[in-house]
Amino acid sequence: MAGKGIPELLNYKQKGKDLNEFIKVPLSEKLAYCFGDPALTLMYTMTTTLLIYFYTNVVGISAGAVGMIMLLSRVFDGFSDVLMGTIIDRTHSKYGKARIWILRLAVPYALAAVLLFTMPPMGNMGKIIYAFVTYNIMNTVVYTAISQPFHALGSLMSRDRRERDVICNIRMVLSITASMIITAFTLPLINVVANITGNQQMAWILVTAGYAIISVGVLVNTYMVCTERVSAAKQEKEDIPFVEAFKATVTNRYFLIALGLMIFYTAYQIIIGTDLTYYCQYVLGNVDLVMPLSAAEKLATVVGIALLPKVLPRYGKRNLICAGCILGVAGQLLFLMNITSVSLGVVTCIMRGIGIAPFYGVQYSLPSDAIEYGQWKTGKRVEGLMFSSMSMGQKAGSGLTSAIMGGILSAAYFDGTKATAAEQSAEAIRVIKGFYLYVPIAIWVVMFVIAACYQLDKVYDKMMRELIQRESGEESGSVPGEIQSMPLPEASGNRINVAIGRLYGSSGRKIAEDVAKALDCKVYDRQIICLMAEKFGMEKADLESVRQYLDSYNYEDSELTFSPYGHSSAGAAADYTGVQMFEVQSRIIRELSERRPGVFLGRCANYVLRGEPHTYSFFVYADDAYREKEGQEYYKGQSLGELKKRDQIRNEYYEKFTGIRRDDPHYYDMVINVSKTGAAGAASLILDYIRNKEEEKGGNAS
């Protein structure tokens, strides 16, 4: 499959594709990518929730041996992540650095999955060896090799922040849904097939083969339809020595918090996912109850994640994770009132699902927080080691949990070949109950304690402001010299600077143009972007493309650095963090205000120029009816909701880098409701104010 013929044959849908990095990704392409996640989730869920049941209850391997297989394999698995990441970085195929690996490994992935659930007739030691070998082929080799390029493909399809948000949201919902379906329906489906064929082992093979065939089709479609539009060229960087990077990682308290939460969350997943099947079979007396209980928890998690964007900015990560832990404990305690009540069990699962949603939704942003914190505290920005360490910790936690579960079940004389509770030992039943009823409470409590130590929500804005100051011109080398000596327009006679902030749809640009005309100066907005683009080697690119490119990095929380090489016409020689990007923009504004004063529209100019002589700042807004009309006429039919969404993005950016609200009247000379004054009236008010102030100072505002 890896030959040149098949990749080229299946590449026909790429012909004539628009490779603009900021294109609105077609819905068909979004779905082709997002459905690839369930294709991978099929087998991941099988190996994390049902494989232990298969080993113990179908083929008769002892629980202790299964646990040891999982533990040893997960250790190997952690190192394979780092290796595959390096391979992807060094891939330079005409079919993409990530897409090609999805095609190459789709069939091996399916074959490895079938082998995993195909146990040849052999002795106990032979079964253990076969399980160890096939488990590592599937997880350590094939799954790692196909999942890593799949994750990378998502960031290579578009650089537009909003497009990536949509893609990630669809993917997350489909992933959870697939996990829910596999957990809930696989065992009942296998039982049906077993009744038809009269062979339980064959039923597992047939069902897995069916899943595998579907996965291959979906993954091949992902290769065919999805497009890698982002082609960031590699460059040499000064690497932090490993010993220093390791020290910076293990002494970073927020990395340790993120790692601890991830390990215990993984333990929770393994214990609930594995023991739910045993609990339904041996305590509730019906293994098919796995479906409604698992579905209740997964659906509740989906709902919780959907609500997260609305509540996260208000309450913060720490408070929501802690609240989720409390809800999880409450759910477990509720079930203890009647541990055989199915209806009570469903309620408990719903409470657990909502409780885990806050951490599930922010788990991948916590390492990013730790990276920023580490740079703030030590001046060292350690990225690769932190992310690979998170992955290794997660997999080691998974293996350790499985090993402990297997060892305890084995010590309790659990026998997977026994079909009913009456046939199991009393100790085994007690262990199964303990894992499902009490261990999750302990995990929730530990996660609560760890999350309570997360104090970054309180200091994040302060941290970012200090990073901005640290990376400003006040420290040598923080901003490259070629940017410090950036060519600017020649000086003019005007010495008045005006900063105008505005809500979208309040005629801010019209007001700025009227004021600039009266003062005989220029309006600065996109001109600032052009000056930035020039230094990034992008001066020949389309202005709108440049604006989207720069702004997407200014607003993007998930991206760690800005790389000019990511743009097709870029030619700069360095990467810039979001903080450095803001400082470059601020430096341009300050130098323009000195060399050629004018009217600055947006761009945090009121904050950047605060306290400067002959500088005035204003904020203009309007009521909804006025803005709605402006949206239709000036913004080419944009709705009021779309304008407000753009304002929200600006608000978040402004507050992130200044620590204050964009519409706070305390930071402006005057706030004007344009729906009361009109654009011309607002410009007159601004000019009158400036004229009066300049006369008081003995100046001259023309």
XYZ file of C-alpha atoms in Angstrom:
702
model
C 0.000 0.000 0.000
C 2.947 2.293 0.576
C 3.968 2.051 -3.099
C 3.886 5.047 -5.390
C 1.011 3.736 -7.489
C -1.697 3.564 -4.845
C -0.958 6.935 -3.169
C -1.064 8.634 -6.558
C -4.216 6.781 -7.589
C -6.026 7.806 -4.403
C -4.692 11.359 -4.585
C -7.024 12.451 -7.385
C -9.287 14.500 -5.079
C -6.350 16.812 -4.326
C -6.150 18.026 -7.919
C -7.055 21.706 -8.243
C -7.557 22.203 -4.480
C -7.342 25.721 -3.065
C -4.183 25.733 -0.929
C -4.844 29.076 0.755
C -4.045 28.475 4.408
C -6.994 30.620 5.498
C -9.626 29.131 3.240
C -12.893 28.121 4.862
C -12.363 24.375 4.995
C -15.181 22.626 3.092
C -17.633 20.700 5.253
C -16.863 17.489 3.356
C -13.202 17.836 4.288
C -13.973 18.613 7.924
C -16.145 15.499 8.167
C -13.565 13.350 6.349
C -11.022 14.300 8.996
C -13.310 14.223 12.019
C -14.704 10.772 11.187
C -11.117 9.542 11.127
C -11.036 9.984 14.900
C -13.837 7.444 15.511
C -11.991 5.076 13.162
C -9.020 5.257 15.524
C -11.208 5.341 18.625
C -12.767 2.009 17.625
C -9.647 0.029 18.413
C -8.318 2.309 21.149
C -11.532 1.815 23.109
C -11.459 -1.915 22.449
C -7.930 -2.162 23.869
C -8.554 0.065 26.907
C -11.975 -1.220 28.013
C -12.766 -4.631 26.493
C -9.398 -6.277 25.883
C -8.849 -7.182 29.541
C -12.314 -8.765 29.617
C -11.432 -10.690 26.430
C -8.155 -11.946 27.868
C -9.625 -13.013 31.217
C -13.158 -14.167 30.347
C -12.790 -15.470 26.801
C -9.298 -16.946 26.448
C -8.635 -17.613 30.152
C -5.412 -15.677 30.839
C -5.023 -14.829 34.506
C -5.763 -11.283 35.559
C -2.278 -10.918 37.052
C -0.583 -11.882 33.776
C -2.788 -9.454 31.868
C -1.829 -6.651 34.222
C 1.886 -7.333 33.733
C 1.456 -7.364 29.940
C -0.229 -3.968 30.104
C 2.408 -2.484 32.404
C 5.445 -3.529 30.369
C 3.824 -2.605 27.073
C 2.833 0.883 28.166
C 6.417 1.666 29.141
C 7.563 0.788 25.600
C 4.593 2.686 24.171
C 5.655 5.952 25.782
C 9.029 5.928 24.011
C 7.449 5.113 20.641
C 5.559 8.430 20.759
C 8.787 10.430 20.714
C 10.211 8.268 17.922
C 7.166 8.665 15.672
C 7.094 12.410 16.225
C 10.679 12.572 14.943
C 9.789 10.445 11.903
C 6.892 12.755 10.997
C 9.126 15.834 11.275
C 11.563 14.230 8.813
C 8.936 13.107 6.294
C 8.998 15.061 3.009
C 6.556 13.193 0.788
C 4.732 14.850 -2.111
C 1.575 13.502 -0.452
C 2.232 15.376 2.791
C 4.141 14.713 5.982
C 1.089 13.386 7.853
C -1.461 12.233 5.221
C 0.880 9.677 3.687
C 1.362 7.847 7.002
C -2.395 7.499 7.444
C -2.572 5.754 4.074
C 0.505 3.621 4.666
C -0.736 2.316 8.007
C -4.504 1.953 7.495
C -4.339 -1.726 6.466
C -1.608 -2.704 8.996
C -3.767 -1.034 11.650
C -6.748 -3.206 10.688
C -4.706 -6.406 10.527
C -3.090 -5.737 13.909
C -6.544 -5.213 15.427
C -7.821 -8.561 14.148
C -4.663 -10.356 15.340
C -5.146 -8.810 18.772
C -8.469 -10.610 19.245
C -7.417 -13.838 17.515
C -6.001 -16.247 20.071
C -4.610 -19.502 18.587
C -5.166 -22.713 20.581
C -2.030 -23.046 22.720
C -1.013 -23.454 26.315
C -1.274 -20.793 28.983
C 2.308 -19.517 28.509
C 1.838 -19.479 24.751
C -1.302 -17.361 25.147
C 0.556 -14.903 27.381
C 3.416 -14.561 24.883
C 0.999 -14.167 21.965
C -0.978 -11.526 23.878
C 2.200 -9.605 24.736
C 3.490 -9.634 21.149
C 0.211 -8.719 19.439
C -0.640 -6.065 22.049
C 2.682 -4.316 21.410
C 2.348 -4.612 17.639
C -1.052 -2.973 17.882
C -0.411 -0.274 20.495
C 3.314 0.402 20.681
C 3.903 0.225 16.926
C 0.860 0.540 14.676
C -1.549 2.651 16.744
C 1.165 5.132 17.734
C 2.416 5.306 14.140
C -1.020 6.116 12.700
C -2.517 8.239 15.504
C 0.357 10.734 15.717
C 0.210 11.781 12.036
C -3.580 11.923 12.317
C -3.305 14.400 15.198
C -0.728 16.413 13.214
C -2.991 16.531 10.139
C -5.589 18.544 12.055
C -3.150 21.434 12.499
C -1.977 21.250 8.883
C -5.388 21.688 7.254
C -5.836 25.368 8.155
C -4.239 28.225 10.035
C -7.546 29.935 10.649
C -8.320 29.783 14.369
C -12.078 29.590 13.927
C -11.846 26.799 11.359
C -9.628 24.739 13.650
C -12.005 25.325 16.556
C -14.905 23.985 14.489
C -12.880 20.972 13.369
C -11.778 20.179 16.938
C -15.312 20.495 18.315
C -16.758 18.131 15.697
C -13.909 15.702 16.246
C -14.293 15.645 20.014
C -18.019 14.961 19.858
C -17.544 12.162 17.309
C -14.707 10.662 19.361
C -16.762 10.502 22.549
C -19.746 9.156 20.623
C -17.627 6.410 19.057
C -16.199 5.469 22.443
C -19.716 5.321 23.856
C -20.965 3.106 21.031
C -18.041 0.680 21.252
C -18.292 0.384 25.025
C -22.066 0.031 25.019
C -22.802 -2.123 21.971
C -19.771 -4.333 21.356
C -20.452 -7.020 23.966
C -24.154 -7.363 23.081
C -23.179 -7.548 19.399
C -20.553 -10.196 20.113
C -23.100 -12.214 22.078
C -25.503 -12.108 19.133
C -22.793 -13.230 16.708
C -21.681 -15.938 19.157
C -25.239 -17.310 19.293
C -25.333 -17.412 15.490
C -21.906 -18.996 14.981
C -21.820 -21.072 18.148
C -18.225 -19.923 18.729
C -17.454 -17.057 21.089
C -13.824 -16.674 19.968
C -14.974 -16.459 16.339
C -17.536 -13.841 17.329
C -14.788 -11.573 18.691
C -12.767 -12.032 15.483
C -15.733 -11.289 13.199
C -16.876 -8.201 15.093
C -13.325 -6.843 15.281
C -12.830 -7.547 11.565
C -16.027 -5.637 10.811
C -14.809 -2.669 12.821
C -11.401 -2.886 11.125
C -12.845 -2.882 7.592
C -14.950 0.184 8.392
C -11.885 1.894 9.866
C -9.783 1.267 6.760
C -12.461 2.772 4.535
C -12.806 5.847 6.741
C -9.032 6.398 7.051
C -8.441 6.010 3.315
C -11.180 8.604 2.762
C -9.365 10.887 5.219
C -6.238 10.574 3.089
C -8.144 11.210 -0.135
C -10.203 14.234 0.949
C -8.122 16.103 3.526
C -5.482 18.602 2.385
C -2.267 19.746 4.055
C -2.314 23.487 3.337
C 0.198 24.528 5.967
C 3.767 23.899 4.878
C 6.051 25.273 7.558
C 9.710 24.957 6.614
C 12.054 23.742 9.314
C 14.783 25.950 10.666
C 17.674 25.564 13.020
C 17.116 26.622 16.618
C 19.352 26.790 19.613
C 18.336 23.801 21.678
C 18.212 23.813 25.460
C 20.525 21.065 26.741
C 18.580 18.003 27.836
C 19.687 18.222 31.466
C 18.511 21.845 31.698
C 15.263 21.037 29.914
C 14.647 18.065 32.207
C 15.305 20.150 35.307
C 13.004 22.917 34.055
C 10.300 20.324 33.397
C 10.357 18.433 36.694
C 10.566 21.644 38.746
C 7.627 23.262 36.946
C 4.742 22.986 39.438
C 2.073 23.442 36.788
C 3.554 20.724 34.616
C 3.450 18.419 37.644
C -0.169 19.427 38.297
C -1.111 18.736 34.667
C 0.747 15.420 34.728
C -0.849 14.361 38.015
C -4.355 15.159 36.789
C -3.699 13.284 33.545
C -2.401 10.177 35.336
C -5.362 9.958 37.720
C -7.838 10.751 34.941
C -6.319 7.886 32.938
C -6.587 5.612 35.978
C -10.249 6.594 36.326
C -10.902 5.772 32.672
C -9.230 2.376 32.906
C -10.939 1.376 36.153
C -14.437 2.478 35.161
C -14.086 1.243 31.585
C -12.783 -2.165 32.611
C -14.644 -2.840 35.841
C -18.037 -1.689 34.516
C -18.267 -4.882 32.460
C -17.400 -7.061 35.456
C -19.796 -5.115 37.691
C -22.694 -5.527 35.284
C -22.032 -9.235 34.826
C -21.307 -10.300 38.392
C -23.131 -7.719 40.580
C -26.048 -6.500 38.467
C -26.403 -9.925 36.845
C -26.648 -8.683 33.232
C -23.592 -7.806 31.151
C -25.804 -6.045 28.587
C -26.380 -3.250 31.140
C -22.975 -1.947 30.095
C -24.733 -0.197 27.207
C -27.164 2.118 29.068
C -24.735 2.890 31.889
C -21.821 3.693 29.590
C -24.030 5.688 27.218
C -25.376 7.801 30.089
C -21.883 8.812 31.188
C -20.583 9.536 27.687
C -23.605 11.590 26.656
C -23.372 13.624 29.850
C -19.703 14.316 29.073
C -20.637 15.545 25.592
C -23.192 17.936 27.106
C -20.672 19.152 29.684
C -18.054 19.854 27.034
C -20.614 21.738 24.926
C -21.306 24.036 27.904
C -17.639 24.523 28.760
C -16.877 27.463 26.409
C -19.593 29.544 28.102
C -18.603 28.865 31.716
C -14.824 28.489 31.479
C -14.012 32.221 31.017
C -16.147 33.081 34.034
C -15.097 30.425 36.528
C -11.645 29.310 35.359
C -10.072 25.882 34.970
C -9.300 25.289 38.638
C -12.803 25.990 39.922
C -14.551 23.976 37.232
C -12.294 20.935 37.640
C -12.742 21.050 41.421
C -16.529 21.412 41.038
C -16.516 18.448 38.659
C -14.641 16.338 41.225
C -17.218 17.213 43.895
C -20.032 16.233 41.522
C -18.291 12.944 40.757
C -17.947 12.097 44.452
C -21.606 13.024 45.030
C -22.627 10.688 42.234
C -20.665 7.790 43.697
C -22.069 8.383 47.182
C -25.589 8.464 45.740
C -25.119 5.038 44.179
C -23.999 3.608 47.515
C -27.599 4.004 48.696
C -28.544 1.050 46.474
C -25.661 -0.554 44.598
C -27.910 -2.811 42.505
C -30.347 -0.144 41.326
C -29.978 0.325 37.579
C -31.885 3.615 37.558
C -29.693 4.986 40.356
C -26.668 3.733 38.459
C -27.713 5.730 35.386
C -28.054 8.900 37.506
C -24.605 8.277 38.962
C -23.135 7.850 35.480
C -24.696 11.136 34.359
C -23.213 12.949 37.350
C -19.814 11.376 36.703
C -19.991 12.315 33.028
C -20.703 15.964 33.748
C -18.079 15.933 36.492
C -15.270 14.734 34.236
C -16.162 17.132 31.397
C -14.195 20.177 32.719
C -10.917 18.283 32.856
C -11.632 16.444 29.609
C -12.169 19.762 27.872
C -8.992 21.487 29.115
C -6.574 18.579 29.489
C -4.510 19.566 26.444
C -4.319 23.264 27.336
C -2.826 22.628 30.780
C 0.643 21.739 29.409
C 0.552 24.972 27.379
C -0.104 26.892 30.597
C 2.858 25.131 32.172
C 5.107 26.103 29.253
C 4.205 29.791 29.627
C 4.719 29.572 33.394
C 8.097 27.917 32.934
C 9.270 30.638 30.581
C 8.043 33.274 33.029
C 9.859 31.732 36.008
C 13.068 30.444 34.436
C 13.380 32.130 31.046
C 13.472 28.675 29.423
C 10.687 27.610 27.087
C 10.524 23.797 27.175
C 7.864 22.427 24.841
C 8.753 19.082 23.266
C 9.916 17.424 26.469
C 6.819 18.534 28.373
C 4.378 17.227 25.781
C 6.208 13.924 25.292
C 6.472 13.543 29.074
C 2.711 14.042 29.373
C 2.130 11.305 26.818
C 4.586 8.947 28.481
C 3.045 9.645 31.890
C -0.426 8.950 30.570
C 0.597 5.641 29.040
C 2.654 4.589 32.051
C -0.338 5.421 34.272
C -2.562 3.315 32.075
C -0.218 0.352 32.242
C 0.328 0.674 35.994
C -3.430 0.868 36.652
C -4.093 -2.206 34.529
C -1.284 -4.058 36.278
C -2.591 -3.186 39.750
C -6.129 -4.170 38.807
C -4.927 -7.439 37.335
C -2.771 -8.234 40.351
C -5.554 -7.532 42.876
C -8.137 -9.527 40.892
C -5.704 -12.409 40.619
C -4.973 -12.307 44.357
C -8.731 -12.425 44.958
C -8.952 -15.656 42.910
C -10.945 -14.036 40.129
C -11.651 -16.512 37.314
C -12.825 -14.988 34.054
C -14.188 -18.309 32.814
C -16.875 -18.244 35.520
C -20.086 -16.757 34.134
C -21.994 -15.877 37.312
C -21.355 -14.356 40.718
C -22.228 -17.646 42.391
C -19.269 -19.276 40.657
C -16.787 -16.541 41.559
C -15.030 -16.330 44.891
C -16.472 -13.953 47.479
C -13.152 -12.091 47.505
C -13.353 -11.481 43.747
C -16.873 -10.041 44.042
C -15.745 -7.739 46.833
C -12.819 -6.533 44.704
C -15.105 -5.882 41.720
C -17.454 -3.867 43.940
C -14.568 -2.002 45.509
C -13.112 -0.968 42.155
C -16.437 0.321 40.866
C -17.875 1.850 44.029
C -15.026 3.152 46.177
C -11.833 3.562 44.136
C -13.411 6.280 41.904
C -14.197 8.276 45.053
C -10.535 8.170 46.031
C -9.501 9.230 42.521
C -11.961 12.147 42.505
C -10.634 13.301 45.888
C -7.009 13.147 44.731
C -7.855 15.043 41.533
C -9.644 17.678 43.624
C -6.565 18.168 45.805
C -4.271 18.406 42.772
C -6.586 20.811 40.934
C -6.920 22.980 44.048
C -3.173 23.662 43.793
C -3.642 25.176 40.333
C -3.413 28.918 40.957
C -2.481 30.040 37.467
C -5.957 31.409 36.723
C -5.258 34.185 39.252
C -1.804 35.166 38.036
C -2.029 34.424 34.313
C -2.726 38.018 33.260
C 0.049 39.326 35.515
C 2.388 36.683 34.122
C 1.647 37.683 30.535
C 2.120 41.381 31.281
C 5.498 40.689 32.854
C 6.494 38.549 29.893
C 5.570 41.451 27.627
C 7.734 43.837 29.658
C 10.566 41.328 29.797
C 10.511 40.779 26.062
C 10.176 44.486 25.267
C 13.003 46.774 24.293
C 13.805 47.220 27.970
C 15.796 44.000 27.762
C 18.477 43.639 25.134
C 17.905 40.984 22.561
C 14.232 40.448 23.382
C 13.129 41.891 20.034
C 15.385 41.208 17.031
C 17.518 44.140 15.918
C 16.142 44.163 12.396
C 12.693 44.871 13.836
C 14.016 47.555 16.166
C 15.481 49.358 13.144
C 12.316 48.948 11.078
C 11.884 51.637 8.345
C 9.028 54.032 9.144
C 7.419 56.964 7.327
C 9.157 60.305 7.430
C 8.177 62.765 10.167
C 5.461 65.369 9.568
C 4.304 68.595 11.238
C 1.400 67.076 13.163
C 2.150 66.034 16.737
C -1.298 64.812 17.877
C -1.830 61.070 18.338
C -5.352 59.719 18.637
C -6.183 56.151 19.690
C -9.708 54.983 18.876
C -11.117 51.759 20.198
C -14.497 50.625 18.966
C -17.135 47.963 18.866
C -17.639 46.508 15.422
C -20.562 48.207 13.702
C -20.136 51.578 15.456
C -18.603 53.442 12.468
C -15.160 53.430 14.090
C -13.265 53.544 10.793
C -15.419 56.378 9.392
C -14.846 58.397 12.583
C -11.083 57.708 12.469
C -10.910 58.838 8.837
C -12.819 62.073 9.595
C -10.553 62.857 12.546
C -7.408 62.097 10.520
C -8.606 64.320 7.693
C -9.181 67.214 10.095
C -5.736 66.722 11.686
C -4.072 66.218 8.293
C -2.580 62.878 9.272
C -2.937 59.180 8.500
C -5.135 56.432 9.942
C -3.047 53.495 11.159
C -4.578 50.038 11.264
C -3.622 47.747 8.444
C -0.542 49.841 7.798
C 0.807 48.413 11.045
C 0.180 44.913 9.743
C 2.009 45.766 6.501
C 5.057 46.962 8.450
C 5.027 43.749 10.485
C 4.588 41.692 7.329
C 7.542 43.435 5.704
C 9.822 42.319 8.489
C 8.465 38.803 8.241
C 9.241 38.662 4.524
C 5.554 38.822 3.571
C 5.383 42.235 1.910
C 4.314 40.792 -1.457
C 1.480 38.724 -0.025
C -2.167 39.681 -0.271
C -2.971 42.156 2.538
C -6.055 40.289 3.737
C -4.119 37.026 3.852
C -1.384 38.709 5.876
C -3.938 40.207 8.274
C -5.634 36.842 8.806
C -2.263 35.162 9.292
C -0.975 37.586 11.893
C -4.279 37.972 13.708
C -4.876 34.222 13.906
C -1.673 33.933 15.913
C -2.480 36.943 18.066
C -5.756 35.346 19.139
C -4.722 31.715 19.165
C -4.222 30.186 22.603
C -3.382 26.690 21.411
C -0.445 27.783 19.198
C 2.799 28.186 21.079
C 4.807 30.232 18.569
C 4.341 32.310 15.454
C 6.393 30.975 12.564
C 6.650 33.233 9.516
C 7.814 30.223 7.535
C 4.270 28.902 7.791
C 3.163 31.460 5.191
C 3.871 30.712 1.549
C 5.574 34.056 0.906
C 7.397 34.297 4.203
C 11.122 34.765 4.410
C 11.934 35.827 7.953
C 14.594 34.062 9.955
C 13.067 33.613 13.371
C 10.036 32.361 15.247
C 8.129 34.680 17.586
C 5.990 33.913 20.589
C 2.618 35.609 20.985
C 4.204 37.948 23.517
C 6.940 38.908 21.078
C 4.337 39.474 18.361
C 2.479 41.896 20.614
C 5.686 43.709 21.475
C 6.638 44.047 17.797
C 3.224 45.575 17.140
C 3.591 47.882 20.157
C 7.056 49.005 19.041
C 5.705 49.938 15.607
C 2.890 51.965 17.194
C 5.278 53.821 19.511
C 7.726 54.617 16.727
C 4.944 55.743 14.381
C 3.573 58.002 17.125
C 6.983 59.657 17.422
C 7.977 59.809 13.748
C 4.600 60.397 12.108
C 1.753 60.945 14.608
C -1.723 59.976 13.462
C -4.965 58.193 14.320
C -4.542 54.611 15.539
C -7.587 52.407 15.093
C -7.649 49.512 17.543
C -4.452 47.468 18.003
C -4.451 48.235 21.772
C -3.035 51.682 20.878
C -4.664 53.407 23.861
C -2.754 51.006 26.157
C 0.521 51.196 24.216
C 0.512 55.034 24.061
C -0.856 55.680 27.550
C 0.814 58.652 29.252
C 2.426 59.966 26.057
C 2.201 63.775 25.543
C -0.339 65.099 23.010
C -2.006 61.691 22.908
C -5.749 61.164 23.356
C -7.819 57.998 23.445
C -11.498 57.432 22.748
C -13.855 54.467 22.688
C -16.920 54.448 20.411
C -19.872 52.106 20.625
C -23.481 51.938 19.427
C -26.750 50.230 20.223
C -27.751 46.963 18.557
C -30.063 48.498 15.959
C -27.302 50.829 14.708
C -24.741 48.021 14.637
C -27.099 45.667 12.851
C -27.575 48.251 10.084
C -23.807 48.771 9.845
C -23.320 45.000 9.601
C -25.582 44.850 6.574
C -24.167 47.920 4.836
C -20.493 48.221 5.783
C -19.586 44.648 6.760
C -21.207 43.048 3.695
C -24.199 41.481 5.360
C -22.666 40.289 8.644
C -25.237 39.702 11.358
C -25.206 41.371 14.767
C -24.231 38.035 16.273
C -21.206 37.787 13.978
C -20.119 41.310 14.898
C -20.421 40.498 18.596
C -18.367 37.345 18.089
C -15.612 39.439 16.503
C -15.796 41.797 19.476
C -15.416 38.888 21.863
C -12.236 37.784 20.080
C -10.865 41.331 20.316
C -11.834 41.545 23.992
C -9.991 38.328 24.813
C -6.878 39.441 22.931
C -6.885 42.893 24.534
C -7.324 41.572 28.059
C -4.740 38.829 27.545
C -1.967 41.293 26.698
C -2.975 44.362 28.725
C -4.686 42.922 31.785
C -7.629 45.345 31.460
C -10.993 45.301 29.711
C -11.093 46.849 26.253
C -14.267 48.837 27.019
C -13.233 50.066 30.486
C -14.035 53.843 30.407
C -11.298 54.611 32.951
C -8.675 54.128 30.237
C -10.149 56.572 27.721
C -10.505 60.356 27.582
C -14.063 59.978 26.299
C -16.573 57.211 25.547
C -19.097 58.018 22.807
C -22.412 56.380 21.881
C -22.388 56.820 18.099
C -26.039 55.820 17.769
C -26.808 59.104 19.598
C -24.309 61.378 17.842
C -23.810 59.828 14.425
C -20.346 59.285 12.944
C -19.850 62.934 12.028
C -21.025 64.079 15.447
C -18.646 61.684 17.184
C -15.724 62.976 15.102
C -16.677 66.548 16.016
C -16.776 65.693 19.719
C -13.325 64.135 19.493
C -11.860 67.103 17.638
C -13.429 69.625 20.008
C -12.023 67.749 23.005
C -8.533 67.607 21.496
C -8.642 71.281 20.502
C -9.661 72.362 24.015
C -6.989 70.237 25.667
C -4.271 71.455 23.327
C -5.271 75.083 23.918
C -5.023 74.502 27.662
C -1.479 73.203 27.085
C -0.674 76.098 24.780
C -0.461 73.747 21.812
C -1.979 73.921 18.367
C -4.446 71.284 17.121
C -5.404 72.180 13.594
